[in-house]
């Protein structure tokens, strides 16, 4: 959300996004304005009925699953949209390492 806030008002450089204005800010944006959502992701979300950032914010994990998101990724996005930054999404843990020398 910090990246979104810095891009909202270039004149002043930064706008605060919090629980009091989150919906109003999201209503001014397109899905592809969200950092991490490119055209392909927006198309998949659209097929699941998510066409705006507000709909993305209000979507369920199950609805995001229809867009091809795994449950953990969907939960990550839903938290991120509410301002909780948890770092990057880490994929499935490796089970083995090939060519490792001990």
PDB file of N, CA and C in Angstrom:
ATOM      1  N   UNK A   1       0.809  -1.180   0.000  1.00  0.00           N
ATOM      2  CA  UNK A   1       0.000   0.000   0.000  1.00  0.00           C
ATOM      3  C   UNK A   1       0.862   1.257   0.000  1.00  0.00           C
ATOM      4  N   UNK A   2       2.069   1.164   0.514  1.00  0.00           N
ATOM      5  CA  UNK A   2       2.947   2.334   0.513  1.00  0.00           C
ATOM      6  C   UNK A   2       3.249   2.779  -0.911  1.00  0.00           C
ATOM      7  N   UNK A   3       3.466   1.823  -1.795  1.00  0.00           N
ATOM      8  CA  UNK A   3       3.727   2.163  -3.193  1.00  0.00           C
ATOM      9  C   UNK A   3       2.499   2.832  -3.809  1.00  0.00           C
ATOM     10  N   UNK A   4       1.312   2.328  -3.503  1.00  0.00           N
ATOM     11  CA  UNK A   4       0.083   2.943  -4.001  1.00  0.00           C
ATOM     12  C   UNK A   4      -0.039   4.372  -3.479  1.00  0.00           C
ATOM     13  N   UNK A   5       0.229   4.563  -2.195  1.00  0.00           N
ATOM     14  CA  UNK A   5       0.103   5.889  -1.594  1.00  0.00           C
ATOM     15  C   UNK A   5       1.056   6.886  -2.241  1.00  0.00           C
ATOM     16  N   UNK A   6       2.258   6.437  -2.570  1.00  0.00           N
ATOM     17  CA  UNK A   6       3.227   7.348  -3.180  1.00  0.00           C
ATOM     18  C   UNK A   6       2.863   7.698  -4.613  1.00  0.00           C
ATOM     19  N   UNK A   7       2.072   6.873  -5.273  1.00  0.00           N
ATOM     20  CA  UNK A   7       1.691   7.126  -6.666  1.00  0.00           C
ATOM     21  C   UNK A   7       0.364   7.866  -6.811  1.00  0.00           C
ATOM     22  N   UNK A   8      -0.382   8.039  -5.741  1.00  0.00           N
ATOM     23  CA  UNK A   8      -1.714   8.632  -5.840  1.00  0.00           C
ATOM     24  C   UNK A   8      -1.697  10.115  -6.179  1.00  0.00           C
ATOM     25  N   UNK A   9      -0.835  10.847  -5.545  1.00  0.00           N
ATOM     26  CA  UNK A   9      -0.824  12.298  -5.721  1.00  0.00           C
ATOM     27  C   UNK A   9       0.614  12.748  -5.922  1.00  0.00           C
ATOM     28  N   UNK A  10       1.049  12.759  -7.179  1.00  0.00           N
ATOM     29  CA  UNK A  10       2.438  13.089  -7.483  1.00  0.00           C
ATOM     30  C   UNK A  10       2.797  14.517  -7.054  1.00  0.00           C
ATOM     31  N   UNK A  11       1.826  15.393  -7.009  1.00  0.00           N
ATOM     32  CA  UNK A  11       2.087  16.781  -6.642  1.00  0.00           C
ATOM     33  C   UNK A  11       2.639  16.868  -5.215  1.00  0.00           C
ATOM     34  N   UNK A  12       2.000  16.186  -4.283  1.00  0.00           N
ATOM     35  CA  UNK A  12       2.438  16.226  -2.889  1.00  0.00           C
ATOM     36  C   UNK A  12       3.332  15.047  -2.523  1.00  0.00           C
ATOM     37  N   UNK A  13       3.360  14.036  -3.359  1.00  0.00           N
ATOM     38  CA  UNK A  13       4.280  12.933  -3.158  1.00  0.00           C
ATOM     39  C   UNK A  13       3.775  11.755  -2.354  1.00  0.00           C
ATOM     40  N   UNK A  14       2.851  11.965  -1.444  1.00  0.00           N
ATOM     41  CA  UNK A  14       2.391  10.848  -0.625  1.00  0.00           C
ATOM     42  C   UNK A  14       1.000  11.152  -0.085  1.00  0.00           C
ATOM     43  N   UNK A  15       0.161  10.150  -0.145  1.00  0.00           N
ATOM     44  CA  UNK A  15      -1.174  10.270   0.446  1.00  0.00           C
ATOM     45  C   UNK A  15      -1.358   9.106   1.398  1.00  0.00           C
ATOM     46  N   UNK A  16      -1.918   9.379   2.535  1.00  0.00           N
ATOM     47  CA  UNK A  16      -2.150   8.331   3.529  1.00  0.00           C
ATOM     48  C   UNK A  16      -3.335   7.472   3.095  1.00  0.00           C
ATOM     49  N   UNK A  17      -3.156   6.157   3.166  1.00  0.00           N
ATOM     50  CA  UNK A  17      -4.246   5.215   2.926  1.00  0.00           C
ATOM     51  C   UNK A  17      -4.455   4.453   4.233  1.00  0.00           C
ATOM     52  N   UNK A  18      -5.655   4.540   4.776  1.00  0.00           N
ATOM     53  CA  UNK A  18      -5.971   3.796   5.994  1.00  0.00           C
ATOM     54  C   UNK A  18      -7.425   3.337   5.940  1.00  0.00           C
ATOM     55  N   UNK A  19      -7.913   2.810   7.039  1.00  0.00           N
ATOM     56  CA  UNK A  19      -9.266   2.249   7.063  1.00  0.00           C
ATOM     57  C   UNK A  19     -10.344   3.292   6.777  1.00  0.00           C
ATOM     58  N   UNK A  20     -10.040   4.566   6.964  1.00  0.00           N
ATOM     59  CA  UNK A  20     -11.050   5.603   6.749  1.00  0.00           C
ATOM     60  C   UNK A  20     -11.230   5.977   5.283  1.00  0.00           C
ATOM     61  N   UNK A  21     -10.223   5.706   4.444  1.00  0.00           N
ATOM     62  CA  UNK A  21     -10.323   6.106   3.040  1.00  0.00           C
ATOM     63  C   UNK A  21      -9.977   4.995   2.048  1.00  0.00           C
ATOM     64  N   UNK A  22      -9.814   3.786   2.526  1.00  0.00           N
ATOM     65  CA  UNK A  22      -9.395   2.678   1.664  1.00  0.00           C
ATOM     66  C   UNK A  22     -10.345   2.478   0.489  1.00  0.00           C
ATOM     67  N   UNK A  23     -11.634   2.421   0.740  1.00  0.00           N
ATOM     68  CA  UNK A  23     -12.616   2.208  -0.333  1.00  0.00           C
ATOM     69  C   UNK A  23     -12.571   3.368  -1.326  1.00  0.00           C
ATOM     70  N   UNK A  24     -12.527   4.597  -0.832  1.00  0.00           N
ATOM     71  CA  UNK A  24     -12.485   5.772  -1.716  1.00  0.00           C
ATOM     72  C   UNK A  24     -11.247   5.748  -2.608  1.00  0.00           C
ATOM     73  N   UNK A  25     -10.117   5.346  -2.061  1.00  0.00           N
ATOM     74  CA  UNK A  25      -8.888   5.252  -2.856  1.00  0.00           C
ATOM     75  C   UNK A  25      -9.031   4.148  -3.892  1.00  0.00           C
ATOM     76  N   UNK A  26      -9.508   2.975  -3.482  1.00  0.00           N
ATOM     77  CA  UNK A  26      -9.641   1.852  -4.411  1.00  0.00           C
ATOM     78  C   UNK A  26     -10.644   2.141  -5.523  1.00  0.00           C
ATOM     79  N   UNK A  27     -11.658   2.959  -5.243  1.00  0.00           N
ATOM     80  CA  UNK A  27     -12.647   3.298  -6.273  1.00  0.00           C
ATOM     81  C   UNK A  27     -12.032   4.100  -7.413  1.00  0.00           C
ATOM     82  N   UNK A  28     -10.908   4.756  -7.168  1.00  0.00           N
ATOM     83  CA  UNK A  28     -10.234   5.564  -8.193  1.00  0.00           C
ATOM     84  C   UNK A  28      -9.239   4.758  -9.020  1.00  0.00           C
ATOM     85  N   UNK A  29      -9.002   3.510  -8.660  1.00  0.00           N
ATOM     86  CA  UNK A  29      -7.959   2.707  -9.297  1.00  0.00           C
ATOM     87  C   UNK A  29      -8.527   1.616 -10.193  1.00  0.00           C
ATOM     88  N   UNK A  30      -7.686   1.142 -11.088  1.00  0.00           N
ATOM     89  CA  UNK A  30      -7.946  -0.054 -11.878  1.00  0.00           C
ATOM     90  C   UNK A  30      -7.185  -1.201 -11.218  1.00  0.00           C
ATOM     91  N   UNK A  31      -7.567  -2.440 -11.509  1.00  0.00           N
ATOM     92  CA  UNK A  31      -6.838  -3.582 -10.944  1.00  0.00           C
ATOM     93  C   UNK A  31      -5.355  -3.510 -11.266  1.00  0.00           C
ATOM     94  N   UNK A  32      -5.034  -3.138 -12.506  1.00  0.00           N
ATOM     95  CA  UNK A  32      -3.630  -3.111 -12.921  1.00  0.00           C
ATOM     96  C   UNK A  32      -2.852  -1.956 -12.295  1.00  0.00           C
ATOM     97  N   UNK A  33      -3.523  -1.059 -11.593  1.00  0.00           N
ATOM     98  CA  UNK A  33      -2.826  -0.015 -10.837  1.00  0.00           C
ATOM     99  C   UNK A  33      -2.228  -0.575  -9.552  1.00  0.00           C
ATOM    100  N   UNK A  34      -2.720  -1.725  -9.115  1.00  0.00           N
ATOM    101  CA  UNK A  34      -2.199  -2.356  -7.902  1.00  0.00           C
ATOM    102  C   UNK A  34      -0.860  -3.007  -8.212  1.00  0.00           C
ATOM    103  N   UNK A  35       0.123  -2.724  -7.401  1.00  0.00           N
ATOM    104  CA  UNK A  35       1.448  -3.302  -7.584  1.00  0.00           C
ATOM    105  C   UNK A  35       1.355  -4.827  -7.488  1.00  0.00           C
ATOM    106  N   UNK A  36       1.797  -5.513  -8.524  1.00  0.00           N
ATOM    107  CA  UNK A  36       1.754  -6.972  -8.546  1.00  0.00           C
ATOM    108  C   UNK A  36       0.626  -7.547  -9.382  1.00  0.00           C
ATOM    109  N   UNK A  37      -0.264  -6.702  -9.906  1.00  0.00           N
ATOM    110  CA  UNK A  37      -1.357  -7.177 -10.758  1.00  0.00           C
ATOM    111  C   UNK A  37      -1.124  -6.664 -12.176  1.00  0.00           C
ATOM    112  N   UNK A  38      -0.711  -7.563 -13.047  1.00  0.00           N
ATOM    113  CA  UNK A  38      -0.493  -7.232 -14.453  1.00  0.00           C
ATOM    114  C   UNK A  38      -1.740  -7.629 -15.252  1.00  0.00           C
ATOM    115  N   UNK A  39      -1.694  -7.415 -16.550  1.00  0.00           N
ATOM    116  CA  UNK A  39      -2.850  -7.688 -17.418  1.00  0.00           C
ATOM    117  C   UNK A  39      -3.332  -9.137 -17.306  1.00  0.00           C
ATOM    118  N   UNK A  40      -2.407 -10.092 -17.304  1.00  0.00           N
ATOM    119  CA  UNK A  40      -2.799 -11.509 -17.248  1.00  0.00           C
ATOM    120  C   UNK A  40      -3.527 -11.824 -15.938  1.00  0.00           C
ATOM    121  N   UNK A  41      -3.020 -11.301 -14.838  1.00  0.00           N
ATOM    122  CA  UNK A  41      -3.679 -11.514 -13.543  1.00  0.00           C
ATOM    123  C   UNK A  41      -5.048 -10.850 -13.519  1.00  0.00           C
ATOM    124  N   UNK A  42      -5.143  -9.658 -14.101  1.00  0.00           N
ATOM    125  CA  UNK A  42      -6.427  -8.949 -14.155  1.00  0.00           C
ATOM    126  C   UNK A  42      -7.443  -9.739 -14.972  1.00  0.00           C
ATOM    127  N   UNK A  43      -7.004 -10.371 -16.056  1.00  0.00           N
ATOM    128  CA  UNK A  43      -7.919 -11.196 -16.868  1.00  0.00           C
ATOM    129  C   UNK A  43      -8.424 -12.391 -16.072  1.00  0.00           C
ATOM    130  N   UNK A  44      -7.527 -13.062 -15.343  1.00  0.00           N
ATOM    131  CA  UNK A  44      -7.946 -14.218 -14.532  1.00  0.00           C
ATOM    132  C   UNK A  44      -8.913 -13.783 -13.433  1.00  0.00           C
ATOM    133  N   UNK A  45      -8.617 -12.667 -12.786  1.00  0.00           N
ATOM    134  CA  UNK A  45      -9.514 -12.155 -11.749  1.00  0.00           C
ATOM    135  C   UNK A  45     -10.871 -11.796 -12.335  1.00  0.00           C
ATOM    136  N   UNK A  46     -10.874 -11.207 -13.526  1.00  0.00           N
ATOM    137  CA  UNK A  46     -12.123 -10.821 -14.182  1.00  0.00           C
ATOM    138  C   UNK A  46     -13.010 -12.033 -14.450  1.00  0.00           C
ATOM    139  N   UNK A  47     -12.398 -13.145 -14.850  1.00  0.00           N
ATOM    140  CA  UNK A  47     -13.166 -14.370 -15.102  1.00  0.00           C
ATOM    141  C   UNK A  47     -13.832 -14.890 -13.829  1.00  0.00           C
ATOM    142  N   UNK A  48     -13.278 -14.517 -12.669  1.00  0.00           N
ATOM    143  CA  UNK A  48     -13.853 -14.923 -11.381  1.00  0.00           C
ATOM    144  C   UNK A  48     -14.789 -13.846 -10.825  1.00  0.00           C
ATOM    145  N   UNK A  49     -15.073 -12.812 -11.634  1.00  0.00           N
ATOM    146  CA  UNK A  49     -15.996 -11.766 -11.213  1.00  0.00           C
ATOM    147  C   UNK A  49     -15.364 -10.619 -10.449  1.00  0.00           C
ATOM    148  N   UNK A  50     -14.042 -10.564 -10.446  1.00  0.00           N
ATOM    149  CA  UNK A  50     -13.321  -9.493  -9.750  1.00  0.00           C
ATOM    150  C   UNK A  50     -12.752  -8.559 -10.810  1.00  0.00           C
ATOM    151  N   UNK A  51     -13.395  -7.392 -10.970  1.00  0.00           N
ATOM    152  CA  UNK A  51     -13.000  -6.470 -12.037  1.00  0.00           C
ATOM    153  C   UNK A  51     -12.462  -5.139 -11.527  1.00  0.00           C
ATOM    154  N   UNK A  52     -12.604  -4.891 -10.235  1.00  0.00           N
ATOM    155  CA  UNK A  52     -12.141  -3.629  -9.654  1.00  0.00           C
ATOM    156  C   UNK A  52     -11.377  -3.914  -8.359  1.00  0.00           C
ATOM    157  N   UNK A  53     -10.539  -2.978  -7.920  1.00  0.00           N
ATOM    158  CA  UNK A  53      -9.862  -3.166  -6.637  1.00  0.00           C
ATOM    159  C   UNK A  53     -10.833  -3.321  -5.458  1.00  0.00           C
ATOM    160  N   UNK A  54     -11.980  -2.643  -5.509  1.00  0.00           N
ATOM    161  CA  UNK A  54     -12.963  -2.788  -4.424  1.00  0.00           C
ATOM    162  C   UNK A  54     -13.520  -4.211  -4.411  1.00  0.00           C
ATOM    163  N   UNK A  55     -13.812  -4.766  -5.584  1.00  0.00           N
ATOM    164  CA  UNK A  55     -14.283  -6.155  -5.649  1.00  0.00           C
ATOM    165  C   UNK A  55     -13.194  -7.112  -5.180  1.00  0.00           C
ATOM    166  N   UNK A  56     -11.938  -6.806  -5.497  1.00  0.00           N
ATOM    167  CA  UNK A  56     -10.806  -7.618  -5.049  1.00  0.00           C
ATOM    168  C   UNK A  56     -10.745  -7.593  -3.522  1.00  0.00           C
ATOM    169  N   UNK A  57     -10.878  -6.424  -2.940  1.00  0.00           N
ATOM    170  CA  UNK A  57     -10.851  -6.268  -1.489  1.00  0.00           C
ATOM    171  C   UNK A  57     -11.960  -7.073  -0.819  1.00  0.00           C
ATOM    172  N   UNK A  58     -13.122  -7.124  -1.441  1.00  0.00           N
ATOM    173  CA  UNK A  58     -14.294  -7.798  -0.859  1.00  0.00           C
ATOM    174  C   UNK A  58     -14.415  -9.267  -1.256  1.00  0.00           C
ATOM    175  N   UNK A  59     -13.518  -9.752  -2.093  1.00  0.00           N
ATOM    176  CA  UNK A  59     -13.583 -11.139  -2.566  1.00  0.00           C
ATOM    177  C   UNK A  59     -13.254 -12.117  -1.440  1.00  0.00           C
ATOM    178  N   UNK A  60     -13.753 -13.318  -1.590  1.00  0.00           N
ATOM    179  CA  UNK A  60     -13.436 -14.385  -0.636  1.00  0.00           C
ATOM    180  C   UNK A  60     -12.267 -15.200  -1.181  1.00  0.00           C
ATOM    181  N   UNK A  61     -11.673 -15.981  -0.316  1.00  0.00           N
ATOM    182  CA  UNK A  61     -10.597 -16.882  -0.736  1.00  0.00           C
ATOM    183  C   UNK A  61     -11.118 -17.830  -1.810  1.00  0.00           C
ATOM    184  N   UNK A  62     -12.352 -18.290  -1.650  1.00  0.00           N
ATOM    185  CA  UNK A  62     -12.949 -19.211  -2.616  1.00  0.00           C
ATOM    186  C   UNK A  62     -13.119 -18.541  -3.981  1.00  0.00           C
ATOM    187  N   UNK A  63     -13.571 -17.293  -3.991  1.00  0.00           N
ATOM    188  CA  UNK A  63     -13.747 -16.576  -5.256  1.00  0.00           C
ATOM    189  C   UNK A  63     -12.398 -16.365  -5.939  1.00  0.00           C
ATOM    190  N   UNK A  64     -11.377 -16.037  -5.175  1.00  0.00           N
ATOM    191  CA  UNK A  64     -10.050 -15.859  -5.759  1.00  0.00           C
ATOM    192  C   UNK A  64      -9.503 -17.191  -6.261  1.00  0.00           C
ATOM    193  N   UNK A  65      -9.931 -18.281  -5.640  1.00  0.00           N
ATOM    194  CA  UNK A  65      -9.561 -19.606  -6.128  1.00  0.00           C
ATOM    195  C   UNK A  65     -10.088 -19.853  -7.529  1.00  0.00           C
ATOM    196  N   UNK A  66     -11.252 -19.290  -7.862  1.00  0.00           N
ATOM    197  CA  UNK A  66     -11.802 -19.413  -9.215  1.00  0.00           C
ATOM    198  C   UNK A  66     -10.932 -18.694 -10.240  1.00  0.00           C
ATOM    199  N   UNK A  67     -10.112 -17.759  -9.768  1.00  0.00           N
ATOM    200  CA  UNK A  67      -9.180 -17.044 -10.641  1.00  0.00           C
ATOM    201  C   UNK A  67      -7.846 -17.776 -10.731  1.00  0.00           C
ATOM    202  N   UNK A  68      -7.768 -18.944 -10.095  1.00  0.00           N
ATOM    203  CA  UNK A  68      -6.551 -19.746 -10.156  1.00  0.00           C
ATOM    204  C   UNK A  68      -5.576 -19.496  -9.023  1.00  0.00           C
ATOM    205  N   UNK A  69      -5.981 -18.731  -8.015  1.00  0.00           N
ATOM    206  CA  UNK A  69      -5.091 -18.474  -6.879  1.00  0.00           C
ATOM    207  C   UNK A  69      -5.189 -19.605  -5.872  1.00  0.00           C
ATOM    208  N   UNK A  70      -4.045 -20.058  -5.402  1.00  0.00           N
ATOM    209  CA  UNK A  70      -4.025 -21.008  -4.298  1.00  0.00           C
ATOM    210  C   UNK A  70      -4.492 -20.272  -3.046  1.00  0.00           C
ATOM    211  N   UNK A  71      -5.035 -20.992  -2.099  1.00  0.00           N
ATOM    212  CA  UNK A  71      -5.609 -20.390  -0.891  1.00  0.00           C
ATOM    213  C   UNK A  71      -4.603 -19.509  -0.154  1.00  0.00           C
ATOM    214  N   UNK A  72      -3.364 -19.963  -0.035  1.00  0.00           N
ATOM    215  CA  UNK A  72      -2.361 -19.171   0.689  1.00  0.00           C
ATOM    216  C   UNK A  72      -2.051 -17.865  -0.030  1.00  0.00           C
ATOM    217  N   UNK A  73      -2.012 -17.904  -1.356  1.00  0.00           N
ATOM    218  CA  UNK A  73      -1.766 -16.687  -2.136  1.00  0.00           C
ATOM    219  C   UNK A  73      -2.952 -15.740  -1.991  1.00  0.00           C
ATOM    220  N   UNK A  74      -4.161 -16.280  -2.037  1.00  0.00           N
ATOM    221  CA  UNK A  74      -5.369 -15.461  -1.876  1.00  0.00           C
ATOM    222  C   UNK A  74      -5.380 -14.788  -0.504  1.00  0.00           C
ATOM    223  N   UNK A  75      -5.049 -15.532   0.543  1.00  0.00           N
ATOM    224  CA  UNK A  75      -5.009 -14.958   1.890  1.00  0.00           C
ATOM    225  C   UNK A  75      -3.954 -13.859   1.980  1.00  0.00           C
ATOM    226  N   UNK A  76      -2.806 -14.097   1.350  1.00  0.00           N
ATOM    227  CA  UNK A  76      -1.743 -13.092   1.313  1.00  0.00           C
ATOM    228  C   UNK A  76      -2.252 -11.805   0.677  1.00  0.00           C
ATOM    229  N   UNK A  77      -2.912 -11.928  -0.498  1.00  0.00           N
ATOM    230  CA  UNK A  77      -3.427 -10.751  -1.201  1.00  0.00           C
ATOM    231  C   UNK A  77      -4.484 -10.023  -0.379  1.00  0.00           C
ATOM    232  N   UNK A  78      -5.388 -10.751   0.246  1.00  0.00           N
ATOM    233  CA  UNK A  78      -6.444 -10.115   1.028  1.00  0.00           C
ATOM    234  C   UNK A  78      -5.868  -9.340   2.210  1.00  0.00           C
ATOM    235  N   UNK A  79      -4.809  -9.858   2.802  1.00  0.00           N
ATOM    236  CA  UNK A  79      -4.134  -9.121   3.883  1.00  0.00           C
ATOM    237  C   UNK A  79      -3.395  -7.916   3.317  1.00  0.00           C
ATOM    238  N   UNK A  80      -2.718  -8.108   2.208  1.00  0.00           N
ATOM    239  CA  UNK A  80      -1.947  -7.027   1.590  1.00  0.00           C
ATOM    240  C   UNK A  80      -2.852  -5.859   1.185  1.00  0.00           C
ATOM    241  N   UNK A  81      -4.022  -6.174   0.645  1.00  0.00           N
ATOM    242  CA  UNK A  81      -4.959  -5.128   0.240  1.00  0.00           C
ATOM    243  C   UNK A  81      -5.452  -4.305   1.428  1.00  0.00           C
ATOM    244  N   UNK A  82      -5.364  -4.877   2.602  1.00  0.00           N
ATOM    245  CA  UNK A  82      -5.785  -4.174   3.819  1.00  0.00           C
ATOM    246  C   UNK A  82      -4.612  -3.497   4.524  1.00  0.00           C
ATOM    247  N   UNK A  83      -3.441  -3.516   3.886  1.00  0.00           N
ATOM    248  CA  UNK A  83      -2.293  -2.794   4.418  1.00  0.00           C
ATOM    249  C   UNK A  83      -1.307  -3.609   5.218  1.00  0.00           C
ATOM    250  N   UNK A  84      -1.496  -4.907   5.301  1.00  0.00           N
ATOM    251  CA  UNK A  84      -0.564  -5.759   6.033  1.00  0.00           C
ATOM    252  C   UNK A  84       0.482  -6.283   5.066  1.00  0.00           C
ATOM    253  N   UNK A  85       1.705  -5.793   5.186  1.00  0.00           N
ATOM    254  CA  UNK A  85       2.789  -6.260   4.330  1.00  0.00           C
ATOM    255  C   UNK A  85       3.519  -7.375   5.058  1.00  0.00           C
ATOM    256  N   UNK A  86       3.539  -8.528   4.454  1.00  0.00           N
ATOM    257  CA  UNK A  86       4.192  -9.664   5.079  1.00  0.00           C
ATOM    258  C   UNK A  86       5.398 -10.140   4.300  1.00  0.00           C
ATOM    259  N   UNK A  87       5.960  -9.289   3.470  1.00  0.00           N
ATOM    260  CA  UNK A  87       7.061  -9.718   2.623  1.00  0.00           C
ATOM    261  C   UNK A  87       6.512 -10.435   1.412  1.00  0.00           C
ATOM    262  N   UNK A  88       7.386 -10.947   0.600  1.00  0.00           N
ATOM    263  CA  UNK A  88       6.972 -11.659  -0.601  1.00  0.00           C
ATOM    264  C   UNK A  88       6.393 -13.013  -0.269  1.00  0.00           C
ATOM    265  N   UNK A  89       5.591 -13.513  -1.160  1.00  0.00           N
ATOM    266  CA  UNK A  89       5.020 -14.840  -0.964  1.00  0.00           C
ATOM    267  C   UNK A  89       6.095 -15.881  -1.208  1.00  0.00           C
ATOM    268  N   UNK A  90       6.262 -16.753  -0.271  1.00  0.00           N
ATOM    269  CA  UNK A  90       7.225 -17.838  -0.411  1.00  0.00           C
ATOM    270  C   UNK A  90       6.496 -19.059  -0.927  1.00  0.00           C
ATOM    271  N   UNK A  91       7.020 -19.655  -1.947  1.00  0.00           N
ATOM    272  CA  UNK A  91       6.401 -20.833  -2.535  1.00  0.00           C
ATOM    273  C   UNK A  91       6.541 -22.049  -1.633  1.00  0.00           C
ATOM    274  N   UNK A  92       6.207 -23.173  -2.179  1.00  0.00           N
ATOM    275  CA  UNK A  92       6.287 -24.432  -1.450  1.00  0.00           C
ATOM    276  C   UNK A  92       7.741 -24.710  -1.090  1.00  0.00           C
ATOM    277  N   UNK A  93       7.966 -25.178   0.128  1.00  0.00           N
ATOM    278  CA  UNK A  93       9.325 -25.474   0.580  1.00  0.00           C
ATOM    279  C   UNK A  93       9.930 -26.606  -0.245  1.00  0.00           C
ATOM    280  N   UNK A  94      11.214 -26.484  -0.499  1.00  0.00           N
ATOM    281  CA  UNK A  94      11.901 -27.536  -1.250  1.00  0.00           C
ATOM    282  C   UNK A  94      11.986 -28.803  -0.422  1.00  0.00           C
ATOM    283  N   UNK A  95      11.866 -29.914  -1.121  1.00  0.00           N
ATOM    284  CA  UNK A  95      11.945 -31.198  -0.432  1.00  0.00           C
ATOM    285  C   UNK A  95      13.347 -31.783  -0.523  1.00  0.00           C
ATOM    286  N   UNK A  96      14.080 -31.399  -1.562  1.00  0.00           N
ATOM    287  CA  UNK A  96      15.433 -31.915  -1.707  1.00  0.00           C
ATOM    288  C   UNK A  96      16.262 -30.930  -2.516  1.00  0.00           C
ATOM    289  N   UNK A  97      17.540 -31.082  -2.418  1.00  0.00           N
ATOM    290  CA  UNK A  97      18.463 -30.254  -3.179  1.00  0.00           C
ATOM    291  C   UNK A  97      19.334 -31.186  -4.006  1.00  0.00           C
ATOM    292  N   UNK A  98      19.365 -30.948  -5.292  1.00  0.00           N
ATOM    293  CA  UNK A  98      20.214 -31.804  -6.118  1.00  0.00           C
ATOM    294  C   UNK A  98      21.612 -31.215  -6.177  1.00  0.00           C
ATOM    295  N   UNK A  99      22.567 -32.057  -6.365  1.00  0.00           N
ATOM    296  CA  UNK A  99      23.974 -31.676  -6.488  1.00  0.00           C
ATOM    297  C   UNK A  99      24.497 -30.930  -5.266  1.00  0.00           C
ATOM    298  N   UNK A 100      23.936 -31.203  -4.115  1.00  0.00           N
ATOM    299  CA  UNK A 100      24.457 -30.523  -2.931  1.00  0.00           C
ATOM    300  C   UNK A 100      25.614 -31.331  -2.364  1.00  0.00           C
ATOM    301  N   UNK A 101      26.609 -30.611  -1.923  1.00  0.00           N
ATOM    302  CA  UNK A 101      27.791 -31.238  -1.336  1.00  0.00           C
ATOM    303  C   UNK A 101      27.831 -30.888   0.139  1.00  0.00           C
ATOM    304  N   UNK A 102      28.061 -31.892   0.950  1.00  0.00           N
ATOM    305  CA  UNK A 102      28.056 -31.666   2.389  1.00  0.00           C
ATOM    306  C   UNK A 102      29.452 -31.706   2.927  1.00  0.00           C
TER     307      UNK A 102
END
